[in-house]
C-alpha positions as a Python dict, from the first residue, in 0.01 Angstrom:
ca = {
    (1, 'M'): (0, 0, 0),
    (2, 'T'): (365, 27, -95),
    (3, 'S'): (589, -197, -301),
    (4, 'T'): (508, -477, -55),
    (5, 'L'): (206, -538, -275),
    (6, 'K'): (439, -739, -501),
    (7, 'A'): (505, -993, -229),
    (8, 'P'): (365, -1336, -321),
    (9, 'A'): (155, -1353, -6),
    (10, 'L'): (-21, -1026, -75),
    (11, 'V'): (-73, -1112, -439),
    (12, 'A'): (-239, -1435, -327),
    (13, 'A'): (-452, -1238, -82),
    (14, 'M'): (-567, -1004, -356),
    (15, 'L'): (-660, -1296, -581),
    (16, 'T'): (-869, -1437, -298),
    (17, 'I'): (-1031, -1097, -239),
    (18, 'V'): (-1158, -1074, -596),
    (19, 'G'): (-1283, -1431, -586),
    (20, 'F'): (-1014, -1595, -798),
    (21, 'V'): (-862, -1918, -667),
    (22, 'P'): (-512, -1995, -804),
    (23, 'A'): (-446, -2334, -958),
    (24, 'H'): (-207, -2422, -675),
    (25, 'A'): (-469, -2348, -409),
    (26, 'A'): (-490, -2716, -322),
    (27, 'D'): (-127, -2698, -206),
    (28, 'A'): (-184, -2392, 10),
    (29, 'P'): (-181, -2437, 390),
    (30, 'H'): (-524, -2502, 535),
    (31, 'W'): (-637, -2232, 774),
    (32, 'G'): (-965, -2179, 948),
    (33, 'Y'): (-1115, -2092, 1285),
    (34, 'E'): (-1089, -2416, 1482),
    (35, 'G'): (-817, -2656, 1587),
    (36, 'H'): (-460, -2637, 1457),
    (37, 'G'): (-567, -2419, 1166),
    (38, 'S'): (-729, -2159, 1392),
    (39, 'A'): (-625, -1795, 1420),
    (40, 'A'): (-390, -1866, 1710),
    (41, 'H'): (-181, -2085, 1475),
    (42, 'W'): (-200, -1898, 1143),
    (43, 'A'): (158, -1773, 1165),
    (44, 'E'): (280, -2131, 1211),
    (45, 'L'): (117, -2258, 892),
    (46, 'D'): (324, -2066, 636),
    (47, 'P'): (615, -1817, 656),
    (48, 'A'): (404, -1587, 440),
    (49, 'F'): (159, -1562, 732),
    (50, 'K'): (416, -1418, 975),
    (51, 'S'): (235, -1083, 996),
    (52, 'C'): (-50, -1264, 1170),
    (53, 'R'): (181, -1283, 1474),
    (54, 'L'): (444, -1013, 1418),
    (55, 'G'): (231, -735, 1271),
    (56, 'K'): (171, -430, 1490),
    (57, 'H'): (-134, -295, 1303),
    (58, 'Q'): (-354, -603, 1298),
    (59, 'S'): (-730, -626, 1259),
    (60, 'P'): (-988, -661, 1400),
    (61, 'I'): (-982, -443, 1710),
    (62, 'D'): (-1205, -363, 2005),
    (63, 'I'): (-1292, 6, 1967),
    (64, 'D'): (-1307, 190, 2300),
    (65, 'S'): (-1537, 481, 2222),
    (66, 'R'): (-1408, 669, 2530),
    (67, 'K'): (-1058, 676, 2385),
    (68, 'V'): (-1141, 767, 2026),
    (69, 'A'): (-938, 1066, 1920),
    (70, 'K'): (-1150, 1379, 1895),
    (71, 'A'): (-906, 1550, 1660),
    (72, 'P'): (-789, 1533, 1393),
    (73, 'S'): (-1093, 1384, 1224),
    (74, 'A'): (-1069, 1097, 977),
    (75, 'P'): (-1020, 1171, 605),
    (76, 'P'): (-1348, 1248, 426),
    (77, 'L'): (-1536, 941, 299),
    (78, 'A'): (-1756, 977, -8),
    (79, 'I'): (-1956, 677, -130),
    (80, 'H'): (-2052, 639, -497),
    (81, 'Y'): (-2205, 292, -527),
    (82, 'A'): (-2429, 172, -809),
    (83, 'S'): (-2660, -123, -870),
    (84, 'G'): (-2511, -405, -1071),
    (85, 'P'): (-2489, -782, -1113),
    (86, 'G'): (-2345, -1001, -842),
    (87, 'T'): (-2238, -1359, -780),
    (88, 'V'): (-2264, -1528, -440),
    (89, 'V'): (-1970, -1757, -366),
    (90, 'N'): (-1901, -2000, -81),
    (91, 'N'): (-1520, -1979, -67),
    (92, 'G'): (-1473, -2219, 224),
    (93, 'H'): (-1416, -1942, 478),
    (94, 'T'): (-1725, -1726, 430),
    (95, 'V'): (-2001, -1629, 190),
    (96, 'Q'): (-1880, -1361, -49),
    (97, 'V'): (-2068, -1150, -303),
    (98, 'N'): (-1849, -1060, -601),
    (99, 'L'): (-1960, -747, -783),
    (100, 'A'): (-1909, -660, -1149),
    (101, 'S'): (-1981, -286, -1158),
    (102, 'P'): (-2056, -167, -805),
    (103, 'G'): (-1903, 181, -799),
    (104, 'T'): (-1641, 341, -579),
    (105, 'I'): (-1560, 530, -262),
    (106, 'T'): (-1330, 827, -228),
    (107, 'L'): (-1132, 831, 94),
    (108, 'G'): (-899, 1118, 172),
    (109, 'G'): (-880, 1209, -196),
    (110, 'T'): (-806, 853, -316),
    (111, 'E'): (-1060, 657, -519),
    (112, 'Y'): (-1118, 290, -438),
    (113, 'K'): (-1325, 46, -644),
    (114, 'L'): (-1560, -182, -452),
    (115, 'L'): (-1472, -544, -533),
    (116, 'Q'): (-1684, -759, -305),
    (117, 'F'): (-1845, -792, 34),
    (118, 'H'): (-1845, -1090, 269),
    (119, 'F'): (-1960, -1184, 617),
    (120, 'H'): (-1824, -1290, 957),
    (121, 'T'): (-2009, -1421, 1261),
    (122, 'P'): (-1989, -1293, 1522),
    (123, 'S'): (-1869, -950, 1413),
    (124, 'E'): (-1491, -939, 1414),
    (125, 'E'): (-1495, -576, 1524),
    (126, 'K'): (-1611, -496, 1875),
    (127, 'I'): (-1726, -162, 2014),
    (128, 'D'): (-1675, -112, 2388),
    (129, 'G'): (-1629, -486, 2428),
    (130, 'R'): (-1951, -576, 2249),
    (131, 'D'): (-1969, -783, 1934),
    (132, 'Y'): (-2266, -815, 1701),
    (133, 'P'): (-2421, -1128, 1546),
    (134, 'L'): (-2283, -1049, 1199),
    (135, 'V'): (-2064, -803, 1013),
    (136, 'A'): (-2027, -736, 642),
    (137, 'H'): (-1686, -627, 512),
    (138, 'L'): (-1700, -427, 190),
    (139, 'V'): (-1356, -456, 30),
    (140, 'H'): (-1218, -187, -201),
    (141, 'K'): (-895, -144, -398),
    (142, 'S'): (-735, 170, -544),
    (143, 'A'): (-557, 190, -879),
    (144, 'Q'): (-232, 182, -681),
    (145, 'G'): (-331, -143, -507),
    (146, 'Q'): (-422, 7, -170),
    (147, 'L'): (-704, -161, 21),
    (148, 'A'): (-987, 2, 213),
    (149, 'V'): (-1264, -179, 399),
    (150, 'I'): (-1601, -57, 525),
    (151, 'A'): (-1747, -272, 805),
    (152, 'V'): (-2126, -280, 853),
    (153, 'L'): (-2250, -428, 1181),
    (154, 'F'): (-2578, -622, 1194),
    (155, 'E'): (-2817, -663, 1486),
    (156, 'L'): (-3127, -883, 1504),
    (157, 'G'): (-3453, -722, 1401),
    (158, 'K'): (-3660, -707, 1085),
    (159, 'E'): (-3571, -889, 763),
    (160, 'N'): (-3302, -716, 558),
    (161, 'A'): (-3434, -667, 205),
    (162, 'T'): (-3089, -624, 51),
    (163, 'L'): (-2962, -948, 202),
    (164, 'K'): (-3277, -1144, 112),
    (165, 'P'): (-3175, -1249, -243),
    (166, 'V'): (-2830, -1343, -110),
    (167, 'F'): (-2938, -1534, 199),
    (168, 'D'): (-3230, -1704, 22),
    (169, 'Q'): (-2984, -1897, -197),
    (170, 'L'): (-2661, -1934, -1),
    (171, 'P'): (-2429, -2182, -177),
    (172, 'A'): (-2413, -2484, 51),
    (173, 'K'): (-2074, -2623, -51),
    (174, 'E'): (-1726, -2476, -74),
    (175, 'G'): (-1661, -2364, -430),
    (176, 'D'): (-2030, -2335, -521),
    (177, 'S'): (-2159, -2007, -662),
    (178, 'V'): (-2494, -1857, -754),
    (179, 'K'): (-2560, -1563, -985),
    (180, 'L'): (-2811, -1319, -841),
    (181, 'A'): (-3125, -1289, -1053),
    (182, 'A'): (-3145, -912, -1005),
    (183, 'D'): (-2891, -634, -965),
    (184, 'I'): (-2781, -548, -613),
    (185, 'D'): (-2709, -200, -477),
    (186, 'P'): (-2431, -207, -214),
    (187, 'A'): (-2541, 133, -83),
    (188, 'S'): (-2860, -27, 48),
    (189, 'L'): (-2649, -236, 288),
    (190, 'L'): (-2535, 77, 470),
    (191, 'P'): (-2714, 268, 747),
    (192, 'A'): (-2838, 619, 676),
    (193, 'D'): (-2586, 754, 926),
    (194, 'R'): (-2240, 706, 774),
    (195, 'S'): (-2048, 814, 1087),
    (196, 'H'): (-1763, 572, 1140),
    (197, 'Y'): (-1450, 481, 1331),
    (198, 'S'): (-1139, 499, 1116),
    (199, 'F'): (-799, 337, 1178),
    (200, 'A'): (-504, 164, 1012),
    (201, 'G'): (-530, -214, 1013),
    (202, 'S'): (-481, -536, 823),
    (203, 'L'): (-657, -817, 644),
    (204, 'T'): (-840, -1025, 905),
    (205, 'T'): (-745, -1348, 727),
    (206, 'P'): (-404, -1489, 627),
    (207, 'P'): (-160, -1348, 529),
    (208, 'C'): (-283, -1065, 760),
    (209, 'S'): (-117, -802, 539),
    (210, 'E'): (-118, -451, 685),
    (211, 'E'): (-168, -98, 551),
    (212, 'V'): (-541, -157, 507),
    (213, 'R'): (-761, 148, 573),
    (214, 'W'): (-1058, 54, 794),
    (215, 'Q'): (-1391, 233, 840),
    (216, 'V'): (-1631, 72, 1091),
    (217, 'L'): (-1977, 227, 1066),
    (218, 'K'): (-2106, 322, 1411),
    (219, 'T'): (-2475, 252, 1343),
    (220, 'P'): (-2579, -113, 1300),
    (221, 'V'): (-2844, -228, 1053),
    (222, 'E'): (-3103, -499, 1108),
    (223, 'F'): (-3144, -850, 974),
    (224, 'S'): (-3379, -1124, 1083),
    (225, 'S'): (-3321, -1424, 1303),
    (226, 'A'): (-3418, -1645, 1007),
    (227, 'Q'): (-3151, -1481, 791),
    (228, 'F'): (-2899, -1527, 1071),
    (229, 'A'): (-2992, -1894, 1102),
    (230, 'S'): (-2939, -1944, 728),
    (231, 'F'): (-2585, -1814, 753),
    (232, 'K'): (-2512, -2010, 1071),
    (233, 'K'): (-2601, -2334, 890),
    (234, 'L'): (-2289, -2277, 680),
    (235, 'Y'): (-2060, -2096, 923),
    (236, 'T'): (-2119, -2117, 1296),
    (237, 'M'): (-1809, -1903, 1369),
    (238, 'N'): (-1566, -1741, 1127),
    (239, 'A'): (-1430, -1444, 1319),
    (240, 'R'): (-1068, -1369, 1408),
    (241, 'P'): (-1024, -1255, 1772),
    (242, 'V'): (-954, -887, 1834),
    (243, 'Q'): (-590, -779, 1818),
    (244, 'P'): (-383, -535, 2029),
    (245, 'L'): (-415, -170, 1935),
    (246, 'N'): (-39, -110, 1984),
    (247, 'G'): (-72, 266, 2014),
    (248, 'R'): (-285, 318, 1704),
    (249, 'K'): (-525, 610, 1698),
    (250, 'V'): (-892, 555, 1619),
    (251, 'V'): (-1063, 867, 1486),
    (252, 'I'): (-1419, 963, 1398),
    (253, 'G'): (-1519, 1012, 1037),
    (254, 'H'): (-1838, 1119, 860),
}
């Protein structure tokens, strides 16, 4: 990110990302995924949300694997996560797990600290026109304020052991939170194959700020239909529609 990080809208977005709700949040425009507050109207709700309509590098996208650039490859991605305490929060838009000491990634020589991960259903990202039942977005921030997100796609199958302590006690009401009884290791959310699609994008929620570095892991992981049903009780749909690519290159990373 550049000096635009000082803009009030992006500051507010960062506070939301780390799980802090400003005192004036009650006065903030109400956005969501249905009706007048839906994604089609975000830019109308607040001038600070103008990038939701005017931005040229918006997320999510539909990744066409036939058109992924073969060269150059994406910057190297090194993951250095660690087990640590976590708090599960229902923030009114999704379920988010805030992490106290989760480790970092290094992307193209820049280190990013993992702040939290949260979920969308169906997956906001599509691959060759297909979406998945669920996606987890792992949100990271560098010392310079740059954002990087790793997206993990979920398909139905066996119970996911890492998600079990989270999904067994999902906070039912907006603003509720639950501290996890045991430490959680974010690395266990990821598939063994870390191959990914990499591209420049944005936040997928207002204010839709750009210059976010995205890595969408190619290999999905499994979770159970019961776990999916638990999430759907709280959020039946909380996914922004895919956005135009506008000439962006999607490259393969490892």
